[in-house]
Backbone as ProteinMPNN parsed JSONL, in Angstrom:
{"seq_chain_A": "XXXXXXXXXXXXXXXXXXXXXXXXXXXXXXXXXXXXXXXXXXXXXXXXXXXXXXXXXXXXXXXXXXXXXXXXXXXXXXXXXXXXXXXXXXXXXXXXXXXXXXXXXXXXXXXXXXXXXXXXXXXXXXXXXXXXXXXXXXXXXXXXXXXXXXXXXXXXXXXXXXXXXXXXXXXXXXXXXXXXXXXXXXXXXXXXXXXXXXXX", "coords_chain_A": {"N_chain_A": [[0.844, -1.197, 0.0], [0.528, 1.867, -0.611], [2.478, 4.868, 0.754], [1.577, 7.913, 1.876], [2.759, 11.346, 1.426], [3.292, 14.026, 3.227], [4.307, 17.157, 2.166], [6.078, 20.383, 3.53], [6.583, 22.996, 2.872], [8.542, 25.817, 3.39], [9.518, 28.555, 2.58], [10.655, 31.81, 2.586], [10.704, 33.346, -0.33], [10.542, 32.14, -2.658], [10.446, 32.869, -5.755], [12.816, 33.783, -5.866], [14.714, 31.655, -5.416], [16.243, 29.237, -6.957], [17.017, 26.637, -7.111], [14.539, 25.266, -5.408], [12.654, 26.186, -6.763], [13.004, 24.148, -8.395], [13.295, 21.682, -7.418], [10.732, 21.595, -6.137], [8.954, 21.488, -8.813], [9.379, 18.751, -9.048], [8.383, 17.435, -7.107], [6.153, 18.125, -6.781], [3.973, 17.113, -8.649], [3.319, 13.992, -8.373], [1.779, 11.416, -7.2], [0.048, 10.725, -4.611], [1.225, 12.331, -3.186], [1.628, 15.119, -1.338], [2.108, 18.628, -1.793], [2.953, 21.395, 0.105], [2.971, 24.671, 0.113], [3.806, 26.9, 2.812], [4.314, 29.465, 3.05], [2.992, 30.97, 1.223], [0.416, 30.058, 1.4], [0.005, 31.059, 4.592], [0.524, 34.08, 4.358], [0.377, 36.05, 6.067], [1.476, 35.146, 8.599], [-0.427, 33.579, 9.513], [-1.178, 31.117, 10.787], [-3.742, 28.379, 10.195], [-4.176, 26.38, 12.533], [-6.082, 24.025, 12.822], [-6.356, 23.013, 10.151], [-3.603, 22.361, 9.336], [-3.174, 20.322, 11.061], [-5.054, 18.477, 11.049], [-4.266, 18.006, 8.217], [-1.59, 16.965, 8.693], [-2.579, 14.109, 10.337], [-3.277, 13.023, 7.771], [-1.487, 12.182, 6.594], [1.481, 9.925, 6.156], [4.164, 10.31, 5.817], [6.262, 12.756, 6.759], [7.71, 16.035, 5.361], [9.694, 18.332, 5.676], [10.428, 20.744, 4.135], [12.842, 23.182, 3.21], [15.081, 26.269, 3.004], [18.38, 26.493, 4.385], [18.163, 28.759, 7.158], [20.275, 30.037, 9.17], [21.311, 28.119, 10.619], [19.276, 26.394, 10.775], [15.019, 26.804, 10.603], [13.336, 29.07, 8.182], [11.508, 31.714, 9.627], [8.555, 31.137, 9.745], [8.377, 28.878, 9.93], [8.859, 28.052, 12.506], [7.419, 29.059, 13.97], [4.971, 27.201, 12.861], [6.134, 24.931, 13.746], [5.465, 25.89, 17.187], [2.608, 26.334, 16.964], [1.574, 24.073, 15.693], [1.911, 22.252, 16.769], [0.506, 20.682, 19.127], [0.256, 20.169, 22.594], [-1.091, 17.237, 23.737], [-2.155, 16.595, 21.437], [0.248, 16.677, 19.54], [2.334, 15.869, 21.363], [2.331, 14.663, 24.756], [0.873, 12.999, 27.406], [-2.102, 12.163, 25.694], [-1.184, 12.922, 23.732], [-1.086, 11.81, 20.85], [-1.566, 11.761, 18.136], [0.188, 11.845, 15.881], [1.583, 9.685, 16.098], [3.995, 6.818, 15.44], [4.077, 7.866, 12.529], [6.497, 9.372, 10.156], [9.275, 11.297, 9.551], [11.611, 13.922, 8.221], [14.011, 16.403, 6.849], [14.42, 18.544, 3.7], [16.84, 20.216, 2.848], [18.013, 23.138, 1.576], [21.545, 24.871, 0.987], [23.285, 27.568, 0.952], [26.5, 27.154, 1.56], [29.111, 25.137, 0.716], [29.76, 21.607, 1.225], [31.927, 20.536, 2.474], [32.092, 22.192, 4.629], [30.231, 21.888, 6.331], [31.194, 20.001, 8.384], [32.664, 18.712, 11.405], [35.123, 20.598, 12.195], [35.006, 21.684, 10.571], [34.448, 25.354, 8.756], [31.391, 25.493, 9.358], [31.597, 24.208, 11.817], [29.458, 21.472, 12.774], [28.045, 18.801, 11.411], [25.531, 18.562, 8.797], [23.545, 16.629, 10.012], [24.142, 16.497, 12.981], [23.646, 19.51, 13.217], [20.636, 19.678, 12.298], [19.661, 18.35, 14.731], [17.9, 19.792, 16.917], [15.751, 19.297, 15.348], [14.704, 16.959, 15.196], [14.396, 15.956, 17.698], [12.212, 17.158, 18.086], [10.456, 15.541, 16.704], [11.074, 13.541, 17.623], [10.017, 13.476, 19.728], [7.572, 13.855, 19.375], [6.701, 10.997, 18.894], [7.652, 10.544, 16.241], [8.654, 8.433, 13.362], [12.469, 9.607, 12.805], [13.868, 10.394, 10.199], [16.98, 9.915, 7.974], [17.789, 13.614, 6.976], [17.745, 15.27, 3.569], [19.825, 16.919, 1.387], [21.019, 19.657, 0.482], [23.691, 20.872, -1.395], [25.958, 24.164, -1.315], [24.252, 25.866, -3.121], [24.54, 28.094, -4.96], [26.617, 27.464, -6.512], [25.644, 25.676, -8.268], [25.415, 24.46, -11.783], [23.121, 24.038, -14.166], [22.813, 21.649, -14.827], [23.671, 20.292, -12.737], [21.619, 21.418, -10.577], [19.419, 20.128, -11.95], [19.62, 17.413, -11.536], [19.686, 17.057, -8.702], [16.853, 17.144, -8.523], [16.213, 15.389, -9.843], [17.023, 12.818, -8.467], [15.896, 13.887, -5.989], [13.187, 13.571, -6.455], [12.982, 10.485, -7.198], [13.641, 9.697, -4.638], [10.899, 10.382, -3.063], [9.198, 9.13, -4.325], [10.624, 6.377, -3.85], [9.861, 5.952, -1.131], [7.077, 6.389, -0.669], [6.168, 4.282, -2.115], [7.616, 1.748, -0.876], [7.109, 0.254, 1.899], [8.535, 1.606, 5.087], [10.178, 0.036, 6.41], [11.22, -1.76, 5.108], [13.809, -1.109, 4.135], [17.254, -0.706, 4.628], [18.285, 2.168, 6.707], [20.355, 2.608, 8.151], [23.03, 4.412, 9.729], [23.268, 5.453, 8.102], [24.432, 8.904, 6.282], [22.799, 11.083, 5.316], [19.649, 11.072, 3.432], [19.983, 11.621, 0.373], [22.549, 10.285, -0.233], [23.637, 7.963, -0.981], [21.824, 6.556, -3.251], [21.035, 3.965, -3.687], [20.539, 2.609, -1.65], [17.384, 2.846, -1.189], [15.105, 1.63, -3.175], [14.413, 2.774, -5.591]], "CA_chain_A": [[0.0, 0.0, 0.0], [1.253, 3.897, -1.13], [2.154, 6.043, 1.499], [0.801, 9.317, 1.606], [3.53, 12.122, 1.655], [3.36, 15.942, 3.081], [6.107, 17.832, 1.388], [5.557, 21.154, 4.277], [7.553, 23.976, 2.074], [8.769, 26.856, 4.234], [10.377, 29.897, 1.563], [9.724, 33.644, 2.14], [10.612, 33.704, -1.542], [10.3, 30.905, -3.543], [10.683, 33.63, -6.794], [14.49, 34.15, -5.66], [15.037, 30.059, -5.099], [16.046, 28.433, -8.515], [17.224, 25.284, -6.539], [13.902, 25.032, -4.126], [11.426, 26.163, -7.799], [12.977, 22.9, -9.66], [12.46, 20.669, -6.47], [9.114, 21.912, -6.263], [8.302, 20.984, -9.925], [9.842, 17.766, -9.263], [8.053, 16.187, -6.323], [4.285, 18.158, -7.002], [2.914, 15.971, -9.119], [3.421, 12.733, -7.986], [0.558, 10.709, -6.809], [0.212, 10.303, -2.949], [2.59, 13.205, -2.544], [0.65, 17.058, -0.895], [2.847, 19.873, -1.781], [1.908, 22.614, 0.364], [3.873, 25.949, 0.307], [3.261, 27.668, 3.456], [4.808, 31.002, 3.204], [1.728, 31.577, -0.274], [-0.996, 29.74, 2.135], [0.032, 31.919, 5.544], [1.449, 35.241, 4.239], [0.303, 37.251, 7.417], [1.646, 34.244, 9.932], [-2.058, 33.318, 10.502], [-1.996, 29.92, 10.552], [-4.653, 27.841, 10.347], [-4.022, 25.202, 12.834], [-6.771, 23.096, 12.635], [-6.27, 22.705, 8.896], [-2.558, 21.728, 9.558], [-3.236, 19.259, 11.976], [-5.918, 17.873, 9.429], [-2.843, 17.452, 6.957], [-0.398, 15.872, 8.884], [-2.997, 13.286, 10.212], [-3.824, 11.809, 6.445], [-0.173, 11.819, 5.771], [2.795, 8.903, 6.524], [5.473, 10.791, 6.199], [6.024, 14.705, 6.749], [8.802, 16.516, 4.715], [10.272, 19.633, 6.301], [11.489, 21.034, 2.936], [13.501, 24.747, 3.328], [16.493, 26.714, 3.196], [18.941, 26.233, 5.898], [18.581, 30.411, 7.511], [21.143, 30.284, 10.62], [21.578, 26.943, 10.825], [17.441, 26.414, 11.196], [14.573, 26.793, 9.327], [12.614, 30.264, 8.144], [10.541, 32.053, 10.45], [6.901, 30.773, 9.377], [8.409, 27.019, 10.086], [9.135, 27.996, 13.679], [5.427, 29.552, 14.329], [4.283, 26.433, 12.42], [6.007, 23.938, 15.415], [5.368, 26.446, 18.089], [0.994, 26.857, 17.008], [0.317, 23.321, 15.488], [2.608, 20.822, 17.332], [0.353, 21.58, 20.133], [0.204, 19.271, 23.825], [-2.415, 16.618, 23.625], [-2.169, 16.348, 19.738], [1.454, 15.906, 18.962], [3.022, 14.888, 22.401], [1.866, 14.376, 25.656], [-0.088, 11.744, 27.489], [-3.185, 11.924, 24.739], [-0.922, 13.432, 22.464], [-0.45, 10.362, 20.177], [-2.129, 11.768, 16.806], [1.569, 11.639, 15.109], [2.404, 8.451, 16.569], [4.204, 5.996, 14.203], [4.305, 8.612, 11.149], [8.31, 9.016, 9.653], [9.537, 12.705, 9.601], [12.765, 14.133, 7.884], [14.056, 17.619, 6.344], [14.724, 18.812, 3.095], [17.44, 21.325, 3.362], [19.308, 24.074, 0.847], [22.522, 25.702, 1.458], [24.194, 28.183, 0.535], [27.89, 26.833, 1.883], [29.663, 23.77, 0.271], [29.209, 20.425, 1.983], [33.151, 20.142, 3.281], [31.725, 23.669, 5.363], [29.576, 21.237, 7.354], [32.016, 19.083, 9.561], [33.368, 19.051, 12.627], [36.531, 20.741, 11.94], [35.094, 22.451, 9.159], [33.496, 26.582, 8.51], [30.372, 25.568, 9.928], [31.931, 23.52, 12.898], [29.029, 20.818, 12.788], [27.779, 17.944, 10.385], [23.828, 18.279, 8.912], [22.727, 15.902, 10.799], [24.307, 17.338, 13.855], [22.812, 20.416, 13.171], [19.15, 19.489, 12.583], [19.366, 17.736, 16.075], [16.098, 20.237, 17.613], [13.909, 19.237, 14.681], [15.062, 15.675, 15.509], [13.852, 15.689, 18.919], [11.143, 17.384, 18.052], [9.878, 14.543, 15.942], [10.871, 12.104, 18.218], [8.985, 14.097, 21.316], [5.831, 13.929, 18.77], [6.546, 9.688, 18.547], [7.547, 9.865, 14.884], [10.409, 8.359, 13.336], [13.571, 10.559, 12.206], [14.766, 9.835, 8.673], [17.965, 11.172, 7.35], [17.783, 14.468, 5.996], [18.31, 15.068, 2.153], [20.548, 17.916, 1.789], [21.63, 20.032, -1.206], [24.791, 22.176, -0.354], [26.404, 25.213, -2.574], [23.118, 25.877, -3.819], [24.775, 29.413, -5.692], [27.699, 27.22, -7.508], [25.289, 24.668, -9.025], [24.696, 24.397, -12.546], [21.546, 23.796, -14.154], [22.29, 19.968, -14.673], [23.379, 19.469, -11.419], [20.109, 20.882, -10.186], [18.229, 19.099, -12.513], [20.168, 16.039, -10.625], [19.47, 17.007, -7.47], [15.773, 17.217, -8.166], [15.644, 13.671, -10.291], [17.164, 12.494, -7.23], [14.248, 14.006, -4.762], [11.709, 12.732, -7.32], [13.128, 9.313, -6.822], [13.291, 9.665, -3.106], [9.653, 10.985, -2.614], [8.617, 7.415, -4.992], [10.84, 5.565, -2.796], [9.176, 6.4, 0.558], [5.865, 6.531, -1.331], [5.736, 3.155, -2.831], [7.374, 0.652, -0.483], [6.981, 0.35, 3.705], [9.866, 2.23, 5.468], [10.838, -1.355, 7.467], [11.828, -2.477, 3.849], [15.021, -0.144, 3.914], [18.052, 0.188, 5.566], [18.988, 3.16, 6.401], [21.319, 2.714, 9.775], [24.315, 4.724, 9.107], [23.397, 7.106, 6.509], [23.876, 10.528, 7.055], [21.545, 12.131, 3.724], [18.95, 10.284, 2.276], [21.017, 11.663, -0.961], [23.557, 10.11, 0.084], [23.405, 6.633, -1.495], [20.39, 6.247, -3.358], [21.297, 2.115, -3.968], [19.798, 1.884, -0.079], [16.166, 2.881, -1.665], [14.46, 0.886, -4.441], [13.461, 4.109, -6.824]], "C_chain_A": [[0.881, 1.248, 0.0], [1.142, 4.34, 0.148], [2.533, 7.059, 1.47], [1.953, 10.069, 2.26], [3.304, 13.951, 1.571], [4.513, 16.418, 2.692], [5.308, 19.5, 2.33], [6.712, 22.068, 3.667], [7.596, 24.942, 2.642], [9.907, 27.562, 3.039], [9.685, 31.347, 1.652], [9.896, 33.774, 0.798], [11.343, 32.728, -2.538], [11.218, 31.518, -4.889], [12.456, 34.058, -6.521], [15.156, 32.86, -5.547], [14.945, 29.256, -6.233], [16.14, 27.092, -8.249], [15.664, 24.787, -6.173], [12.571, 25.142, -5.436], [11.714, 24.403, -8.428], [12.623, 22.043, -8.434], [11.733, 20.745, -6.332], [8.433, 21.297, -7.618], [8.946, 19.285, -10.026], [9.115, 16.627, -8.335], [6.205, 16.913, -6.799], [3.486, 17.692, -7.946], [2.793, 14.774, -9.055], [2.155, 13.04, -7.239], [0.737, 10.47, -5.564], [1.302, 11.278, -2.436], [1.521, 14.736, -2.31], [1.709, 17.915, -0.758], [2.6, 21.209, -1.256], [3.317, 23.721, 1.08], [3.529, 26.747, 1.54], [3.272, 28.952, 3.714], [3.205, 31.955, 2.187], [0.607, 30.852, 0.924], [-1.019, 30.568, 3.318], [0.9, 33.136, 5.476], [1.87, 36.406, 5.421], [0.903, 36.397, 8.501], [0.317, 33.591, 10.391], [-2.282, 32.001, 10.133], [-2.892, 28.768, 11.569], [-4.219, 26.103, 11.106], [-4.623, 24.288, 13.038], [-6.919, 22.411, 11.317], [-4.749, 21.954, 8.793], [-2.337, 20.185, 10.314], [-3.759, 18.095, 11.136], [-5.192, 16.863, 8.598], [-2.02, 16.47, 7.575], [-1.137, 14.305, 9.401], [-3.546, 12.523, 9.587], [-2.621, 11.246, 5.837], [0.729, 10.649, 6.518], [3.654, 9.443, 6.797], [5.42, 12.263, 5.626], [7.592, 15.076, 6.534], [8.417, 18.122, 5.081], [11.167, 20.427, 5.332], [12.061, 23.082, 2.99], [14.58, 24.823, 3.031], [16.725, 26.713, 4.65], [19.288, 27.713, 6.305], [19.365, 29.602, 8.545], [20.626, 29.378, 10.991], [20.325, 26.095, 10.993], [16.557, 26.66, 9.945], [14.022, 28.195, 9.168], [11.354, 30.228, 9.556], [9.285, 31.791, 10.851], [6.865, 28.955, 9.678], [8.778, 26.916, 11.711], [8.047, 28.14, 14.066], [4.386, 28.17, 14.071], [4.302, 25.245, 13.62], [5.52, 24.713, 16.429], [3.502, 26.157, 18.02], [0.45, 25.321, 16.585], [1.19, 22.093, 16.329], [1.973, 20.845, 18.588], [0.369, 20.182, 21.311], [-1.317, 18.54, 23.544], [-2.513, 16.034, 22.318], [-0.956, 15.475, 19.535], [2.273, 15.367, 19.799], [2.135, 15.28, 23.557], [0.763, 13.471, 26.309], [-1.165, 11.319, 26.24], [-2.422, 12.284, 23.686], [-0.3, 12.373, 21.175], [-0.799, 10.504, 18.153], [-1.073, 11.266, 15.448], [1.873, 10.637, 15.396], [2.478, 7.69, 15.496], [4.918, 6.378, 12.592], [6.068, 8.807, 11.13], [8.107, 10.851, 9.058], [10.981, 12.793, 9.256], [12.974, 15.63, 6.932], [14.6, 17.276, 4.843], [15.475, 20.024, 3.124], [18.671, 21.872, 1.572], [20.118, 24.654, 1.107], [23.064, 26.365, 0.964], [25.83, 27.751, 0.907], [27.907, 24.892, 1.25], [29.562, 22.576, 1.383], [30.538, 20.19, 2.922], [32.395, 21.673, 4.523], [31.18, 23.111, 6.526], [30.25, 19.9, 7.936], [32.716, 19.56, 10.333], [35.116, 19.187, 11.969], [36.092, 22.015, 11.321], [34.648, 23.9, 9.513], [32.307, 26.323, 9.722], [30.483, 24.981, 11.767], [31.249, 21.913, 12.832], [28.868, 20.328, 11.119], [26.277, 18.779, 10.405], [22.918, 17.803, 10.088], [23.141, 16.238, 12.587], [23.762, 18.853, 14.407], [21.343, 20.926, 13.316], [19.012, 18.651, 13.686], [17.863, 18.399, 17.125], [15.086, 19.828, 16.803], [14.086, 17.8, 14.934], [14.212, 15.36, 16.277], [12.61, 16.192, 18.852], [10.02, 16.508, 17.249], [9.876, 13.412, 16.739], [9.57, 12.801, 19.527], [7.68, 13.893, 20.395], [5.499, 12.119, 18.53], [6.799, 9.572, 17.091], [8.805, 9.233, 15.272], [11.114, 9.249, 12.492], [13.953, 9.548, 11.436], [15.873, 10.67, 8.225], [17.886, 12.237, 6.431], [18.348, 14.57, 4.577], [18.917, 16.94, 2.435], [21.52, 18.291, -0.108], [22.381, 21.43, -1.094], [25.261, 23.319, -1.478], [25.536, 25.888, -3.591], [23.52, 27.128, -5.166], [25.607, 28.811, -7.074], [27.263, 26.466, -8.607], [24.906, 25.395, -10.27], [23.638, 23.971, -13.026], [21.406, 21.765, -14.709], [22.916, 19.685, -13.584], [22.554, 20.07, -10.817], [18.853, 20.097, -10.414], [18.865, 17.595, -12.04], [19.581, 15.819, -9.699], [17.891, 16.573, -7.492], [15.475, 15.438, -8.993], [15.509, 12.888, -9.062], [15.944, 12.702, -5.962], [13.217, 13.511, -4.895], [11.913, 11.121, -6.713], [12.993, 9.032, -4.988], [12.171, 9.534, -2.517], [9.364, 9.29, -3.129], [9.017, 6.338, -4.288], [10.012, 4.885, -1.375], [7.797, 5.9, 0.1], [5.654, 5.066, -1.239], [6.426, 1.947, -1.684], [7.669, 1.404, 1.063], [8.805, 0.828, 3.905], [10.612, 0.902, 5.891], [11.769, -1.978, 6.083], [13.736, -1.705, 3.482], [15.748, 0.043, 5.065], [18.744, 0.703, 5.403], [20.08, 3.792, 7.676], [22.953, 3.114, 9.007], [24.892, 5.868, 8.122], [22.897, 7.863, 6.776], [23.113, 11.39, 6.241], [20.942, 11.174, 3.238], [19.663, 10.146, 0.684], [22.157, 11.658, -1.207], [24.525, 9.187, -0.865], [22.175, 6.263, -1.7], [19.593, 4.771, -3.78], [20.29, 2.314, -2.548], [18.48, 2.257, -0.277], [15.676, 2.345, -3.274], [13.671, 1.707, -5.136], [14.088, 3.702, -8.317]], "O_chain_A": [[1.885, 1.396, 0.697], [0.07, 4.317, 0.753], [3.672, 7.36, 1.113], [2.293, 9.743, 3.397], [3.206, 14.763, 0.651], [5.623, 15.967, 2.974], [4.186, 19.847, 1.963], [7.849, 21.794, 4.052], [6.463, 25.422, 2.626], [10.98, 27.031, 2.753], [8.698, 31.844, 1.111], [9.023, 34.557, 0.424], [12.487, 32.713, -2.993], [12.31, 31.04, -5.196], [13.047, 34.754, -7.347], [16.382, 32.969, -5.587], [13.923, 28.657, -6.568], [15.51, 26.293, -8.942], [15.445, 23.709, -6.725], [11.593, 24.406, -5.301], [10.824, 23.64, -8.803], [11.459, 21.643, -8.468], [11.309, 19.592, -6.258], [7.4, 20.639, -7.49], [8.925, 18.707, -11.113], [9.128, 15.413, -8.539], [5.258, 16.177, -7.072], [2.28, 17.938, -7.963], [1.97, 14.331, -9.855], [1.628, 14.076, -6.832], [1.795, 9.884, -5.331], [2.074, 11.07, -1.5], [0.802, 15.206, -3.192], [2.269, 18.0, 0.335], [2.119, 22.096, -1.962], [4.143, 23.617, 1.987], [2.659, 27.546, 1.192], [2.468, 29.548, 4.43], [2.655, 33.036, 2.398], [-0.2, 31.734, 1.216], [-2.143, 31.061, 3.414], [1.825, 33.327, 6.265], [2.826, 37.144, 5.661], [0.859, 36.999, 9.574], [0.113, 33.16, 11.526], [-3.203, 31.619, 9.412], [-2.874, 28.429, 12.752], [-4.032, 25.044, 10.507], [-3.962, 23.364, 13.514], [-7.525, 21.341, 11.262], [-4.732, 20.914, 8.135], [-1.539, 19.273, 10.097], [-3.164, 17.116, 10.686], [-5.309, 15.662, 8.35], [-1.775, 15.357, 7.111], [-0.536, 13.294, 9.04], [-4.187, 11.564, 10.018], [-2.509, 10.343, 5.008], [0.494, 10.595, 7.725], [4.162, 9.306, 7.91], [4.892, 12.776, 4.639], [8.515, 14.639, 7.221], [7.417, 18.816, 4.897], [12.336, 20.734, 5.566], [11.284, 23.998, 2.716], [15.265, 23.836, 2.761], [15.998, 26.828, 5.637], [20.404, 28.134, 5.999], [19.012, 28.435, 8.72], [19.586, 29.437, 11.646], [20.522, 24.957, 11.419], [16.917, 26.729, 8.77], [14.225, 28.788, 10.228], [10.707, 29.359, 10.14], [8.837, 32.062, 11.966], [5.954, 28.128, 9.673], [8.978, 25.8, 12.19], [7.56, 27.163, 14.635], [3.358, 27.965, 14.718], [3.357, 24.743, 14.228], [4.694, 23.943, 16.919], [3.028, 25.751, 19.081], [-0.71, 25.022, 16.871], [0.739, 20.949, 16.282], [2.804, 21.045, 19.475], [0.511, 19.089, 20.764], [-2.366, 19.106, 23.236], [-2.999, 14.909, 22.206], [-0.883, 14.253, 19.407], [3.008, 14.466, 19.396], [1.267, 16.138, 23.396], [-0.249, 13.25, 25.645], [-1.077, 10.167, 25.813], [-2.891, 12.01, 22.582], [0.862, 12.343, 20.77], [-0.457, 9.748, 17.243], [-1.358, 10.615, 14.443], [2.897, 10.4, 14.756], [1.582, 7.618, 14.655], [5.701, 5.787, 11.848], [6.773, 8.389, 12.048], [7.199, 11.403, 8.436], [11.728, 11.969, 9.783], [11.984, 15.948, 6.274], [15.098, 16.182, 4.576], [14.818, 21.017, 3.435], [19.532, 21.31, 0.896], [19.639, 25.529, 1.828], [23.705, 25.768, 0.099], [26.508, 28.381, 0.095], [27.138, 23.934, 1.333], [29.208, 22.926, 2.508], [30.358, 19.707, 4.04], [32.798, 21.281, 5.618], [31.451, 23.578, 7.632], [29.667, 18.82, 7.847], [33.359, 20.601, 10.203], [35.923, 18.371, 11.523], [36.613, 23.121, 11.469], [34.369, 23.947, 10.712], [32.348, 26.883, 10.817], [29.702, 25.261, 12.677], [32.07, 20.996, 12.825], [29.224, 20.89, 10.084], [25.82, 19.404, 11.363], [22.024, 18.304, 10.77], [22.2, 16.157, 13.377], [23.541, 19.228, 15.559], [20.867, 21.877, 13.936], [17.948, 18.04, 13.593], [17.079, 17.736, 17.803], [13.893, 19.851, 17.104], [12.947, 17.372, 14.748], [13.28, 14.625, 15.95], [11.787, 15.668, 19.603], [8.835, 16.838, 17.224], [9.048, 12.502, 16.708], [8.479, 12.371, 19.902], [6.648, 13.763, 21.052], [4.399, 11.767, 18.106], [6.274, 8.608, 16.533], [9.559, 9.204, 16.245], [10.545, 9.702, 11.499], [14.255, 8.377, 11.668], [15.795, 11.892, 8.098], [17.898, 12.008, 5.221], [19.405, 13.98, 4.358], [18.59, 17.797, 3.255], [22.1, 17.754, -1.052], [21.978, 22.566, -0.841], [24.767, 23.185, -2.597], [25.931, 26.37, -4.653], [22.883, 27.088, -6.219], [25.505, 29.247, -8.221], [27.903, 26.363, -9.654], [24.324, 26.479, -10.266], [22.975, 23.359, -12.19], [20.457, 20.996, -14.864], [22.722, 18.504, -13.298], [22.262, 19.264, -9.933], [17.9, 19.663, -9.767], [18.212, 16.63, -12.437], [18.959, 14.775, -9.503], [17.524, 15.756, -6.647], [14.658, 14.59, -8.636], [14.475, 12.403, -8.603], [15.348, 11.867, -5.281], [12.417, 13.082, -4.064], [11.126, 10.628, -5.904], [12.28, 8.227, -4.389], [12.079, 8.772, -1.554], [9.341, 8.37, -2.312], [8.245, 5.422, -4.005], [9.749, 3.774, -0.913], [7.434, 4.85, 0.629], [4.978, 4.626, -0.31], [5.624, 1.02, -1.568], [8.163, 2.493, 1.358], [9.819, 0.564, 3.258], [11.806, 0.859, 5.596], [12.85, -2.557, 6.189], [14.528, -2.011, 2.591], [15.404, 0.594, 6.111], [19.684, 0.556, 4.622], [20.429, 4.933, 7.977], [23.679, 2.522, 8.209], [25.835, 6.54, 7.705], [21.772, 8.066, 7.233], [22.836, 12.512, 6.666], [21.567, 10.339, 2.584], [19.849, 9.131, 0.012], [22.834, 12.395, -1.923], [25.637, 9.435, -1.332], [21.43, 5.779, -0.848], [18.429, 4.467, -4.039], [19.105, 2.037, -2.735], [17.959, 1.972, 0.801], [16.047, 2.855, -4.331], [12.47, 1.518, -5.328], [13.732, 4.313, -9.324]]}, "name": "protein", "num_of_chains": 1, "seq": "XXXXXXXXXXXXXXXXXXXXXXXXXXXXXXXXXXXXXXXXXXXXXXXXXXXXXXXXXXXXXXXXXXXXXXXXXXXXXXXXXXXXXXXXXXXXXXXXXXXXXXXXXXXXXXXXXXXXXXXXXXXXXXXXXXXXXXXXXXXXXXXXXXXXXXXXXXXXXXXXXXXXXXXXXXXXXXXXXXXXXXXXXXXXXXXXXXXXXXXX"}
């Protein structure tokens, strides 16, 4: 059985994001996949958290797709955990609605990928980095999947974005089409890492 994928798109400006437009035209039409931009659905911050909630309880697996601002995600994706992740719903004694579901980011960078290691510019790895949205997935009972991650976003040319996004396409179909238990992924630090360890 297909499972049902939120792709949750956080961009104040999509129209300035040539990387973040072709991944967008790459996973929104797939079948069993909900592409929902939230910056064009909550322009004033006013969101609708009973409509959010809605969403994430028809979906399997919830994609956290943004640019990486200061080391995190945009402003409208912080308001979004803060107003719909709420007590009772997404954690706490009753809060079980998320339980089970599989959670992981989509992340753009402006800095090269050597930038992100210990040692390196940034100091930390990715996956070191997204460690609060981590916990914040596990505190809601999902499971954490390795982030996909697309670094130098300024240096790329236009066939290695059109890579990157074949690549996401295949990812999203991956997830989509067979049970997560069918894959292992112990060890790997980017979903787009090694895309042999998913059957796309």
């Amino acid at each position: 059985m297909a499972q049902s994928i939120l792709v949750l798109f956080f961009h104040p400006a999509l129209h300035r994001s040539r990387v973040n437009r072709v991944l967008y035209r790459a996973a929104s039409d797939l079948d069993n996949v909900t592409f929902h931009d939230l910056y064009e659905a909550y322009p004033d911050f006013m969101i609708d958290v009973h409509r959010e909630q809605d969403l994430l309880m028809v979906h399997d697996i919830i994609v956290f797709q943004h640019p990486f601002f200061w080391y995190s995600g945009p402003a409208l994706m912080k308001e979004w955990f803060d107003l719909v992740l709420e007590h009772d719903f997404a954690f706490g004694r009753n809060g079980t609605a998320l339980q089970d579901k599989a959670a992981f980011c989509t992340i753009t960078t402006g800095g090269p990928e050597q930038s992100y290691a210990n040692g390196g510019y940034n100091h930390y790895t990715i996956p070191e980095l997204l460690r609060p949205i981590e916990q914040t997935v596990r505190l809601c009972n999902m499971n954490w999947l390795p982030p996909v991650a697309i670094f130098d976003t300024a240096q790329l040319n236009d066939h290695d974005v059109s890579k990157h996004a074949e690549d996401y396409r295949r990812i999203l179909i991956a997830l989509r089409d067979e049970p997560l238990d069918s894959y292992d992924l112990d060890g790997l630090d980017l979903l787009n890492r090694d895309l042999s360890r998913l059957r796309a």
